[in-house]
XYZ file of C-alpha atoms in Angstrom:
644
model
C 0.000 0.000 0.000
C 1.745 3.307 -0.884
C 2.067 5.831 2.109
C -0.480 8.092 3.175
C 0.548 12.044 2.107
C -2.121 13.267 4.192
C -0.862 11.474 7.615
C -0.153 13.961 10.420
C 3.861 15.466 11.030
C 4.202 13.230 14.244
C 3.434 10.347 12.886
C 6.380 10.739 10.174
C 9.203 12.029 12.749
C 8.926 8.747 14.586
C 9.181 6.532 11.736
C 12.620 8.767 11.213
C 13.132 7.187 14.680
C 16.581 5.553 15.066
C 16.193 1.584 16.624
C 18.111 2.492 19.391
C 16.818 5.763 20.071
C 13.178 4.086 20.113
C 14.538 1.253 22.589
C 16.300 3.732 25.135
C 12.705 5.699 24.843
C 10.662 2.474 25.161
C 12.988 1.519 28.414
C 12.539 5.274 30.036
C 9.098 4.557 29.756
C 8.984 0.927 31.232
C 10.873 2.415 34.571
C 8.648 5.300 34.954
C 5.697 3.392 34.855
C 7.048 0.857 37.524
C 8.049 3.524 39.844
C 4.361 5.017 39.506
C 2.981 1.566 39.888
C 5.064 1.081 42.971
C 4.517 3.953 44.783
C 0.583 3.463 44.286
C 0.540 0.297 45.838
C 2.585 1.052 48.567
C 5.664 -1.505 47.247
C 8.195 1.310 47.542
C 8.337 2.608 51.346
C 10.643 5.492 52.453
C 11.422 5.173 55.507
C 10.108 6.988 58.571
C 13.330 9.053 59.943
C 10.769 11.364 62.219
C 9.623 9.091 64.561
C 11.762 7.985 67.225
C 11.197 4.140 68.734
C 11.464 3.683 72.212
C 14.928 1.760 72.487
C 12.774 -1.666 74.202
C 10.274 -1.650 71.239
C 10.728 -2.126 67.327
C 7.587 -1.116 65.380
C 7.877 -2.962 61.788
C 6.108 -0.888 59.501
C 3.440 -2.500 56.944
C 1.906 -0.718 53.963
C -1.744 -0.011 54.283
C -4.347 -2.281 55.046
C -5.346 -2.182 51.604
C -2.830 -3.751 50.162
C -4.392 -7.457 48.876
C -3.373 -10.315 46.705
C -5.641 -11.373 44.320
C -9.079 -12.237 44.681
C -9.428 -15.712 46.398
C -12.369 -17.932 45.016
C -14.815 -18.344 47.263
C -15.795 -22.649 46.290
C -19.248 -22.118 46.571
C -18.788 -19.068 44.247
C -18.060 -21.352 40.959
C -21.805 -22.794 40.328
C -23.764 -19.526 39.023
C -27.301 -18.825 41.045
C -28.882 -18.062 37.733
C -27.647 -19.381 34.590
C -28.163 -17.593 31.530
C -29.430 -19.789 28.114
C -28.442 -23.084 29.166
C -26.511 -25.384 26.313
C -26.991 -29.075 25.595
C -23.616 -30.781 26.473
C -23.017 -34.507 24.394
C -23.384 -37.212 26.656
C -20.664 -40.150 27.097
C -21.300 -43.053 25.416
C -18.662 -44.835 26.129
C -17.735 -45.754 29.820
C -15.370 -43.199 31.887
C -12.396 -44.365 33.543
C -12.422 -44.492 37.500
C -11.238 -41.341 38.337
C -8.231 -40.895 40.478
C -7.553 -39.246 43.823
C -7.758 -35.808 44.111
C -4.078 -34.094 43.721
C -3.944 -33.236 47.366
C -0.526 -33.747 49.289
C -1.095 -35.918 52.496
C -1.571 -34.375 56.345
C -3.266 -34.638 59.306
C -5.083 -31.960 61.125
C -6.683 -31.997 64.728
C -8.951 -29.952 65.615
C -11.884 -29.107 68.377
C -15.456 -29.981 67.002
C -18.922 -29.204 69.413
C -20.779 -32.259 68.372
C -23.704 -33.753 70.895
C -23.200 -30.408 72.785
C -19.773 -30.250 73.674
C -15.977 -29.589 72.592
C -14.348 -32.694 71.876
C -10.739 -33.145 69.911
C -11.435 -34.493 66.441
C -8.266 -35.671 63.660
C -8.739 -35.445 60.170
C -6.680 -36.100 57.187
C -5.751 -32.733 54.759
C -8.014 -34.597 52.111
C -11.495 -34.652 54.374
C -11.228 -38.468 55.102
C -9.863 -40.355 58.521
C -12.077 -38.551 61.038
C -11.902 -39.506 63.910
C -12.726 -38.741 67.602
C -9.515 -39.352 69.777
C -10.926 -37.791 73.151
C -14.393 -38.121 74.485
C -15.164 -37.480 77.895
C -18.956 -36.430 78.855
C -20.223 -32.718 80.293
C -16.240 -31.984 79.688
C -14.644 -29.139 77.189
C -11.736 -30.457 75.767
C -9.985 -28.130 73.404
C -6.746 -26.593 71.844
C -5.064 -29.416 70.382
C -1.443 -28.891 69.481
C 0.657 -31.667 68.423
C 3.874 -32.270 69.418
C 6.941 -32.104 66.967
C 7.441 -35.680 66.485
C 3.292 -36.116 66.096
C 3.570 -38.778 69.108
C 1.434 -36.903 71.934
C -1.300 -34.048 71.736
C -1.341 -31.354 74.406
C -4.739 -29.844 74.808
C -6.930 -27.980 77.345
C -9.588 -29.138 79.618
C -12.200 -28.585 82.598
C -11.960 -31.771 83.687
C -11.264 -30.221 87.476
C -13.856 -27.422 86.751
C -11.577 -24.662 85.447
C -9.174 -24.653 82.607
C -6.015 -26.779 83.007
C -2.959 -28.251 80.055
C -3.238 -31.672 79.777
C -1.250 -34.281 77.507
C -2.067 -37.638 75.678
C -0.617 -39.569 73.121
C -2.226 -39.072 69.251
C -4.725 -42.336 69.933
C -6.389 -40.384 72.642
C -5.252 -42.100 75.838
C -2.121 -42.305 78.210
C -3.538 -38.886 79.648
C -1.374 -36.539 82.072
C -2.023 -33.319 83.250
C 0.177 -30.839 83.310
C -0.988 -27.962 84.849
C -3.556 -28.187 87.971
C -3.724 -24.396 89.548
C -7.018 -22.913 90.512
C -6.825 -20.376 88.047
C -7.030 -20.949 84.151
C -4.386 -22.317 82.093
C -5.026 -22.303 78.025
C -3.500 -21.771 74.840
C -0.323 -24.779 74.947
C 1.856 -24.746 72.304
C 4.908 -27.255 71.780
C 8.366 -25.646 70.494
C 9.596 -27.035 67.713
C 12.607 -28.445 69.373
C 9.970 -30.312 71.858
C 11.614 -29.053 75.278
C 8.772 -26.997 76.696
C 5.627 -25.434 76.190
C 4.183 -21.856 75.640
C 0.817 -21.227 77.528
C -1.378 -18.958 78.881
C -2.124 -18.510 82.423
C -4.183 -16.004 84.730
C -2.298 -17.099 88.205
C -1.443 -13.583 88.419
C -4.463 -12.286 87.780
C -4.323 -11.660 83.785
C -3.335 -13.364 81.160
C 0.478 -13.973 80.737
C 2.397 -15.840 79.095
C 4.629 -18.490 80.287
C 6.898 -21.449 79.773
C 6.318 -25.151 81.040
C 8.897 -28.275 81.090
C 7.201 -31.799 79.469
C 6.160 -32.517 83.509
C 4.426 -28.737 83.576
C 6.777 -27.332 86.066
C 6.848 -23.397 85.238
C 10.242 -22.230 83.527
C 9.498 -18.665 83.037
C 7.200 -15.699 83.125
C 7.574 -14.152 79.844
C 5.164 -11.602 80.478
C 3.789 -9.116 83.096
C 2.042 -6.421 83.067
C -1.478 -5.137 83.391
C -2.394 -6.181 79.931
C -3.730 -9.243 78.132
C -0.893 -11.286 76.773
C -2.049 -14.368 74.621
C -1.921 -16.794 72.084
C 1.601 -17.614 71.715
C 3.035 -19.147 68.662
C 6.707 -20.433 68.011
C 8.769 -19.290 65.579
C 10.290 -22.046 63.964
C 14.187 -22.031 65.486
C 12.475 -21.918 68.966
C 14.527 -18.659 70.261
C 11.242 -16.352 69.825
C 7.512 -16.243 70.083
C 4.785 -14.104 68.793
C 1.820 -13.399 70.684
C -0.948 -10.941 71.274
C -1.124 -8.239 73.542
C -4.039 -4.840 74.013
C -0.840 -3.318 76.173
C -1.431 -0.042 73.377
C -5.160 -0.153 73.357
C -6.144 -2.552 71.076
C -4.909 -5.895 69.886
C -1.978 -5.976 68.335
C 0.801 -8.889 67.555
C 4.296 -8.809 69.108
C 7.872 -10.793 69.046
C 9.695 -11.968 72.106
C 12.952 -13.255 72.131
C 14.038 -16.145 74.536
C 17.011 -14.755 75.086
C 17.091 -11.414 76.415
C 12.741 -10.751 76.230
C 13.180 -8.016 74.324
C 9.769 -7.322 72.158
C 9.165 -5.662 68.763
C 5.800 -4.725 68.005
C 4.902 -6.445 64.183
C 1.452 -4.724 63.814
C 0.034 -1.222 64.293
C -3.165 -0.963 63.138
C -6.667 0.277 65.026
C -8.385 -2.998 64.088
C -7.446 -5.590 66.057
C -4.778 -8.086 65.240
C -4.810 -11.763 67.005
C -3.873 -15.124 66.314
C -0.678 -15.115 64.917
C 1.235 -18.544 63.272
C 4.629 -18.822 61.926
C 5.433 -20.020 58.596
C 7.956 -22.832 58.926
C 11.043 -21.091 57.258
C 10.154 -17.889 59.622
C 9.717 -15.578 57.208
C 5.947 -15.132 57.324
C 4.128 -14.184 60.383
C 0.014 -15.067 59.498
C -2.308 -13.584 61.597
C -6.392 -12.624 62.027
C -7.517 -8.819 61.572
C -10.926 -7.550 62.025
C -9.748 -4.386 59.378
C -12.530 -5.390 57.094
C -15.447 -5.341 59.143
C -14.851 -9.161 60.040
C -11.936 -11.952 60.277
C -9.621 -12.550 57.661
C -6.451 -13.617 57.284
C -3.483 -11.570 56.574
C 0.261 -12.339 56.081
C 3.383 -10.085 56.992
C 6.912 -10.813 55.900
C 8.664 -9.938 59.026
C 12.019 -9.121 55.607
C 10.525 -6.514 54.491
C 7.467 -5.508 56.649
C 5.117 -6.318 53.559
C 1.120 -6.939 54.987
C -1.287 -9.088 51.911
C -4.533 -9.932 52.698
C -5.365 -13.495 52.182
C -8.913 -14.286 52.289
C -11.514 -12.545 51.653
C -14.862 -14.118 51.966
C -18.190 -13.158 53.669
C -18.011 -15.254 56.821
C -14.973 -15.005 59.284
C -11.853 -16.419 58.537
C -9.861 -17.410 61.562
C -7.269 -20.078 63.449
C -4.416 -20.060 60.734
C -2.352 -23.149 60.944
C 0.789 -23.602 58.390
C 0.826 -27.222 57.108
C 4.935 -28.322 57.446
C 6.070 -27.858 54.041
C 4.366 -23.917 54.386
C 2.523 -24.898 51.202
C -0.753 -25.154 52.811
C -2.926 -22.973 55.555
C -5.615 -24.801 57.638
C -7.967 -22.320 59.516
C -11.744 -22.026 60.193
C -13.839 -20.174 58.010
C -17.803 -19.608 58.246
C -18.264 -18.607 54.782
C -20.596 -22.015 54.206
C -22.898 -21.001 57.495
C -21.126 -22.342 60.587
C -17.520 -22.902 61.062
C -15.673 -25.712 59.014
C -11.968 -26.396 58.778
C -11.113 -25.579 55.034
C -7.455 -25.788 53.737
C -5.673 -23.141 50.808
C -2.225 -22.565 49.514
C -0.009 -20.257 51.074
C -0.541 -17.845 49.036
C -4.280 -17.476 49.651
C -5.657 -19.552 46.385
C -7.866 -22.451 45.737
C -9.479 -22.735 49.418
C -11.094 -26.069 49.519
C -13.464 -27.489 52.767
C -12.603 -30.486 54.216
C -14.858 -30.785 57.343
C -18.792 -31.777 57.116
C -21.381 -32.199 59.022
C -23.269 -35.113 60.707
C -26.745 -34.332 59.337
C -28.233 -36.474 56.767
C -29.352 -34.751 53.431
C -31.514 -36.555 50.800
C -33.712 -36.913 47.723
C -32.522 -34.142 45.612
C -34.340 -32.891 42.702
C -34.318 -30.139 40.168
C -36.675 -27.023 40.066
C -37.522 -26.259 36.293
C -35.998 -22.694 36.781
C -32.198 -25.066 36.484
C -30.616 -23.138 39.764
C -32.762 -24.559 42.613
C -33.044 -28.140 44.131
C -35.221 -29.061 46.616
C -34.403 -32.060 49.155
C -35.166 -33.794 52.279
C -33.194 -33.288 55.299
C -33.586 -34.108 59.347
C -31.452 -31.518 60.245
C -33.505 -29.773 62.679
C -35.003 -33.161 64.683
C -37.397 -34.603 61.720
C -37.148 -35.060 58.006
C -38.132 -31.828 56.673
C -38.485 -30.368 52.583
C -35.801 -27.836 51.820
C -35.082 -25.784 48.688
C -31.396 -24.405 48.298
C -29.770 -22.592 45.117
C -27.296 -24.968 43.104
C -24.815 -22.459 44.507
C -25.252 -23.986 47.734
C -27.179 -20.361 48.897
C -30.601 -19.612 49.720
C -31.249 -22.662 51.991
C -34.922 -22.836 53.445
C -37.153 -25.263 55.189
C -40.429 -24.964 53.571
C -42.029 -27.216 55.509
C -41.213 -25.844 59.167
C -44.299 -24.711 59.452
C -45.825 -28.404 59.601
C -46.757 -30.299 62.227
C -45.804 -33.566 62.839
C -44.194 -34.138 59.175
C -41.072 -36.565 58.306
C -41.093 -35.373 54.991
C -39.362 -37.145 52.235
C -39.453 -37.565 48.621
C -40.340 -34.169 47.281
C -41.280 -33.268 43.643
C -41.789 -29.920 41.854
C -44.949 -29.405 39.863
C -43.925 -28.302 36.154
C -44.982 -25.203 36.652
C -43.563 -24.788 40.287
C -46.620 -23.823 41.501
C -46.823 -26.940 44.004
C -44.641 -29.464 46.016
C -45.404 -33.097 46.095
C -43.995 -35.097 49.035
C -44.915 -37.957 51.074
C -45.009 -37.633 55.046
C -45.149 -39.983 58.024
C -48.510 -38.695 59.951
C -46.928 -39.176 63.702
C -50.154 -40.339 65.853
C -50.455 -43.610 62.855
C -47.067 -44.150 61.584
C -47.914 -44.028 58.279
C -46.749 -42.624 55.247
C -49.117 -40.711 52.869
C -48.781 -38.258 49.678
C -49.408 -34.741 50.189
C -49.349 -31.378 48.173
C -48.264 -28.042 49.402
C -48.292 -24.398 47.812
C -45.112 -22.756 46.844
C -46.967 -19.517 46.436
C -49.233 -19.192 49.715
C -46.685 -21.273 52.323
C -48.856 -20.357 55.305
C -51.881 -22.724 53.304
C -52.724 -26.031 54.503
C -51.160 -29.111 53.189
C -53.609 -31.407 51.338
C -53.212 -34.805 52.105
C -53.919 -37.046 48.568
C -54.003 -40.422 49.976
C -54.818 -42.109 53.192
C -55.093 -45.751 53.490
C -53.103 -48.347 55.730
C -50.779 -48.827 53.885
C -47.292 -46.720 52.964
C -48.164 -44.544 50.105
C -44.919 -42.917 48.587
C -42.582 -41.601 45.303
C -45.103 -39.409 44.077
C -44.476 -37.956 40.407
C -45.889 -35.180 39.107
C -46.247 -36.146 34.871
C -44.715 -33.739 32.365
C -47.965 -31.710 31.911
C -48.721 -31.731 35.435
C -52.216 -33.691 35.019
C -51.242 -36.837 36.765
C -49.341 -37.936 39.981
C -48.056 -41.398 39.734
C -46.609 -43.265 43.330
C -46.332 -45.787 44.692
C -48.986 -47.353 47.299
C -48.322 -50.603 49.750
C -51.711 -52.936 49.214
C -53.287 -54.885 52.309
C -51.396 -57.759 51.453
C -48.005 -55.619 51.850
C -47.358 -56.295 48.247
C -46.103 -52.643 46.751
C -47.349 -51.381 43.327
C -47.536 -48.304 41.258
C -50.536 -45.864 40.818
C -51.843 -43.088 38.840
C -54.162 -40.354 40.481
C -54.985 -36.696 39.401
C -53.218 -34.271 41.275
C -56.213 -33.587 43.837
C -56.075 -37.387 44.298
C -58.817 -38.335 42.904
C -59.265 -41.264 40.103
C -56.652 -43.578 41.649
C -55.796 -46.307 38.984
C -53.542 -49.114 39.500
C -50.659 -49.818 37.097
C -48.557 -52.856 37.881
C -50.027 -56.153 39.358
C -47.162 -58.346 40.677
C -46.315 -60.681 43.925
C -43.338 -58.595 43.530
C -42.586 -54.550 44.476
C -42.449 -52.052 42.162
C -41.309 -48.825 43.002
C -40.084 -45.388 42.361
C -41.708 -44.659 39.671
C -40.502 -41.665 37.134
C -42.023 -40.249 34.061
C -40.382 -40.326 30.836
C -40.245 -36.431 29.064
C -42.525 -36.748 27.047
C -45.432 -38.628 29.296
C -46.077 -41.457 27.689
C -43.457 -44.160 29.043
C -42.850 -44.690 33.138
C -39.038 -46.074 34.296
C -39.837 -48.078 37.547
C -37.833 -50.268 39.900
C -38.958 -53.691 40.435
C -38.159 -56.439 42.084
C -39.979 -58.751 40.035
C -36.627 -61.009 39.047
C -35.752 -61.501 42.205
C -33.324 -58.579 42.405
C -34.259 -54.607 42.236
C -33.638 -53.948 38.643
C -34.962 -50.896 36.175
C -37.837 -51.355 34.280
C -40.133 -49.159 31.699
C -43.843 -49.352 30.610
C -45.953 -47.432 28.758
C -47.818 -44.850 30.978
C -51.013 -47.110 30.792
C -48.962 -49.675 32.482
C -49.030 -51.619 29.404
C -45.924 -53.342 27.566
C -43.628 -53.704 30.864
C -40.132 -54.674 30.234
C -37.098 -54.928 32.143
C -33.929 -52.541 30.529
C -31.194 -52.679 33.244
C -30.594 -56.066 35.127
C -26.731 -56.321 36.828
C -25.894 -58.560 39.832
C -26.242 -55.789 42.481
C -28.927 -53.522 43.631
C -30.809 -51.063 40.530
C -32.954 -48.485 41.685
C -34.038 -44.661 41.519
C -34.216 -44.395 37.478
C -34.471 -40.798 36.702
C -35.033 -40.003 32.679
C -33.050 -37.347 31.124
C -34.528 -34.435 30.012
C -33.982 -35.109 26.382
C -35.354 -38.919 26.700
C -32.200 -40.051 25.290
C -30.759 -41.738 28.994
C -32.212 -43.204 32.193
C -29.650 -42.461 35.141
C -29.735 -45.172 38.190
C -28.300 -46.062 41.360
C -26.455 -49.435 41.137
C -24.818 -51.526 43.768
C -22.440 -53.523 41.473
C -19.460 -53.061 43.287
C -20.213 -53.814 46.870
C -20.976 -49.817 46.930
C -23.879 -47.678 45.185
C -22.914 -45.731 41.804
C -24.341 -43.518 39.578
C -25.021 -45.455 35.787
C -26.878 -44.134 32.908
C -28.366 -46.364 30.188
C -30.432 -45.802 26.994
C -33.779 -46.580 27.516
C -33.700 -49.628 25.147
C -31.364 -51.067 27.247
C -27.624 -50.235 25.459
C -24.694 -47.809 26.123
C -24.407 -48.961 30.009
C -22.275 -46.002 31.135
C -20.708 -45.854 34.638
C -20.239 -42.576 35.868
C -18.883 -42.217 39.491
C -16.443 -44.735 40.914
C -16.568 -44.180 44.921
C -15.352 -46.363 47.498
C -18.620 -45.253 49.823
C -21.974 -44.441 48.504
C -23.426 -42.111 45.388
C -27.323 -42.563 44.857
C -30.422 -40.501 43.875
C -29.312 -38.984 40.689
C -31.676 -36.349 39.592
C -31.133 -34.385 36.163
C -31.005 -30.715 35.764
C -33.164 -29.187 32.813
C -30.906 -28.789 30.227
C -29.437 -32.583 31.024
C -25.850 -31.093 31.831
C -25.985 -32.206 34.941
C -26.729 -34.851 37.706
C -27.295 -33.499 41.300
C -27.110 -36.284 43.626
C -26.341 -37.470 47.449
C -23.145 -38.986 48.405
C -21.563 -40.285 51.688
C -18.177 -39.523 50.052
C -16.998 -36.890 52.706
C -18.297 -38.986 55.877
C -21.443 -38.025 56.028
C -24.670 -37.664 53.291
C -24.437 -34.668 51.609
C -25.294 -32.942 48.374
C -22.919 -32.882 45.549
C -23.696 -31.791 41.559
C -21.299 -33.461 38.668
C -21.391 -32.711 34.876
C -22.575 -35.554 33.056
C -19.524 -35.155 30.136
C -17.385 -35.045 32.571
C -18.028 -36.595 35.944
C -15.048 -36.276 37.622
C -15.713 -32.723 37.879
C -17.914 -32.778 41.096
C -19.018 -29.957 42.811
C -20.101 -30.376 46.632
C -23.034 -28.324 47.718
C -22.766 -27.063 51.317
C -25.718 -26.904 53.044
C -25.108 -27.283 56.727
C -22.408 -27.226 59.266
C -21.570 -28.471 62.449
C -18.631 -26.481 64.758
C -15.426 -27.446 63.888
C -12.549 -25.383 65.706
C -8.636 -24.698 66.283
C -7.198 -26.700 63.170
C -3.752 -27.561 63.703
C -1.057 -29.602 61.496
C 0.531 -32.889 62.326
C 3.785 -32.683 61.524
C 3.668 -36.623 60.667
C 2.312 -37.755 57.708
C -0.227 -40.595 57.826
């Protein structure tokens, strides 16, 4: 293209440009900009040459508060609350590989958990698995676990004698000694990493101090004393020094203390407070809880350069920072799920992952038609209960709280979400009946549809919303499957067999039902017309087959199969072909349920302990995403330093 006569006079001299002169310019440029970009985020400090320190106290100075690293992902934060125009993914027709274990290095972590109404110490691996209860003593707090160095013993805190005392006991839970029996309160032990003596806390003077204990919990030394609160002591990794925190300016602040001489330096200086500080291993970092936001979060300084990042950033607290050995990995509480649960990151304040649940069973889930809501069955509150909860995991409500003397299971959307079907154990009779509630007017009576002797339960609503079929237990205790109209009227029976059929669910378009049956002497998955005509058997294997659920295209059936000793999720064509496997867990995955644009499979799983809610893509299962819906208290992580 031949130049342009009419371009401007600038544009020409810098073409004249030498290379060099335009590389020496570029350069000039590049330093500038760094400089700016420096001094507006605080990474270039001149020092302070006003102020004069008093010669007993060395304030490191931080940049502002404001001063963050990147954003950390919240993990609840990665399933959307509304999607937009959802897209149909191809499903797998060929069977997945078992997925392998999660890239997670090993670790232990002990921690203090209120379960059946008191503190009891808890160990768990870094992964979420191996929980375990290693003390558990009745109407007694037991708390503050800190292991020792070589992971052999655990020292932790108890009221055993009515106030606060050390005591130690080896990592099984027994051989227990205490270490400290003085009327007043001793808390807060932590072992030095050279396993000679302990850092507590301890009011026998009136406050809180801090002081050092020998392995038989004679007192070495008062590190401490003054008229301020001194506590929670933390080890720097060489032993020589601890940080702790003290109000002894106003408000709380963290402070160094050497071992050798006692003479402090004062790490923060803010008017938030500062607490609960933990060393990295190498002793450069110095993590610690501030309140500068408007609630805990972590922060780290380097105690090189005086440098202060914020680490989390979430909308619960974030407390009770515990390096893993390595200093790759931070355990500490966060209550961004609800309650409290031990969650683990990297040290740099990414990828935060829980690894604590709780001990309440969750069930049944199913789809709204809006795609971003399930609704499910719970007992978390005393008695099985219907609750509705965003995919995100947000939004949780119990819409049947209102109900008296419900054990609600089962629950089904109408189509147009207008209604919920459920069936409910009426206390006085112990028996289990259909019922219909309003989504709309929640203060409106439930209608009860059935009510007979017998169990009557898996109600369906059909595609159009015109028919409810269930299934009803006969006099004879022989179970089979009905169709009624959704004010219960009409009742017509469907199968007719000395065997049960059960859990019934209604193909997309309405004319085909997917049943369980146990007709061949094992529970397989069946299909027959919706007239009950032309039944058929489609999925037989050696284990257990139940809880078909048909796609939303009609193209798959997705089961729960017990073919390994252990319950799986399986999807089949509903002629029978393209058996596909899709989760391969040692403990238990049932009750797949589709979403509406057949992406995805919601489902419950004992995977983490405990039956919970978890959501997978169905192109590519091994991405799983766990829904957190409730939490128990789960306190004071801290790391073994032996690997299991």
């Amino acid at each position: 293209m031949p130049p342009d006569n009419n371009s401007p006079q600038p544009r020409r001299i810098f073409l004249d440009l030498t290379l060099t002169q335009i590389l020496l310019a570029l350069a000039l440029v590049g330093i500038i900009g760094i400089l700016g970009l420096a001094f507006a985020f605080g990474l270039l400090v001149v020092p302070d040459t006003q102020n004069a320190q008093q010669p007993s106290v060395v304030i490191i100075q931080s940049p502002a508060a404001g001063n963050t690293q990147p954003d950390v992902v919240d993990v609840d934060s990665n399933t959307p609350t509304a999607p937009t125009s959802p897209t149909r993914t191809p499903l797998p027709t060929i069977i997945p590989q078992a997925s392998s274990a999660p890239d997670f290095p090993p670790g232990q972590l002990a921690y203090a958990s209120v379960i059946e109404g008191r503190r009891d110490i808890w160990v768990v691996n870094a992964n979420g698995d191996g929980l375990a209860r290693v003390r558990n003593e009745d109407s007694i707090a037991e708390t503050e676990p800190a292991y020792s160095p070589d992971g052999e013993h655990i020292l932790f805190v108890s009221t055993e004698n009515g106030n606060r005392d050390i005591f130690m006991m080896n990592a099984q839970g027994d051989e227990v000694i205490q270490l400290t029996d003085h009327p007043a309160d001793d808390y807060s032990p932590v072992w030095s990493p050279d396993g000679t003596q302990i850092a507590i806390v301890s009011e026998r003077d009136g406050n809180p101090e801090i002081y050092l204990i020998g392995l038989n919990g004679a007192i070495l030394s008062q590190l401490t004393e003054n008229d301020a609160i001194d506590q929670s002591p933390n080890w720097g990794p060489n032993s020589d020094q601890l940080a702790f925190v003290s109000d002894r300016d106003g408000d709380e602040e963290i402070y160094l203390i050497s071992l050798a001489d006692q003479e402090l330096t004062q790490v923060s200086n803010d008017p938030a407070s500062d607490t609960q500080p933990a060393f990295s291993p190498s002793g450069r970092y110095l993590l610690y809880v501030s309140n500068s936001p408007g609630n805990q979060q972590l922060y780290r300084f380097d105690l090189n350069d005086g440098d202060r990042s914020r680490l989390t950033e979430s909308s619960g607290d974030d407390y009770a920072p515990s390096y893993s050995r390595d200093g790759a990995r931070i355990a500490f509480i966060s209550s961004r799920d609800g309650s409290p649960e031990v969650y683990v990151m990297d040290s740099a304040g990414q990828n935060p992952q829980r690894i604590t649940k709780d001990d309440i069973g969750d069930a049944h889930p199913v789809w709204a038609a809006n795609g971003w809501q399930l609704a499910f069955a719970s007992n978390r509150e005393g008695s099985w209960g219907i609750y509705v909860i965003n995919a995100g995991g947000s939004g949780l409500s119990n819409i049947t709280a209102h109900l008296p003397n419900v054990f609600a299971e089962s629950p089904d959307w109408s189509p147009d979400k207008q209604f919920m079907l459920f069936d409910a154990i009426d206390v006085p009779t112990d028996n289990r009946d259909i019922y219909v509630m309003s989504l709309t007017e929640p203060e409106a009576p439930m209608v009860r549809l059935t009510d007979h002797e017998g169990d009557d339960c898996y109600p369906v609503f059909s595609p159009d919303g015109s028919k409810i079929v269930y299934m009803s237990e006969l006099a004879n205790g022989n179970r089979e499957l009905f169709l009624m109209n959704p004010d219960g009227s009409d009742k017509v029976q469907l199968t007719d067999d000395p065997s049960d059929d059960y859990e019934p669910n209604w193909s997309p378009d309405g004319s085909q039902i997917v049943f369980t049956s146990r007709r061949l002497g094992n529970s397989d998955i069946w299909i027959m017309n919706a007239d009950g005509s032309d039944q058929h058997v489609i999925a037989r294997g050696r284990g257990l087959d139940w809880r078909p659920q048909w796609s939303p295209d009609g193209q798959w059936i997705a089961f729960e199969s017990w073919q390994n000793d252990n319950a799986d999720i399986y999807i089949v064509r509903p002629d029978g072909s393209d058996l596909t496997q899709l989760t391969f867990q040692e403990l238990d995955d049932g009750h797949p349920t589709w979403s509406p644009d057949g992406s995805q499979i919601a489902f419950h799983s004992n995977r983490d302990g405990w039956f919970e809610l978890y959501v997978m893509e169905v192109a590519n299962p091994e991405n799983v995403f766990h829904i957190a819906t409730v939490s128990n208290r789960n306190l004071l992580p801290v790391w073994s330093p032996e690997l299991p």
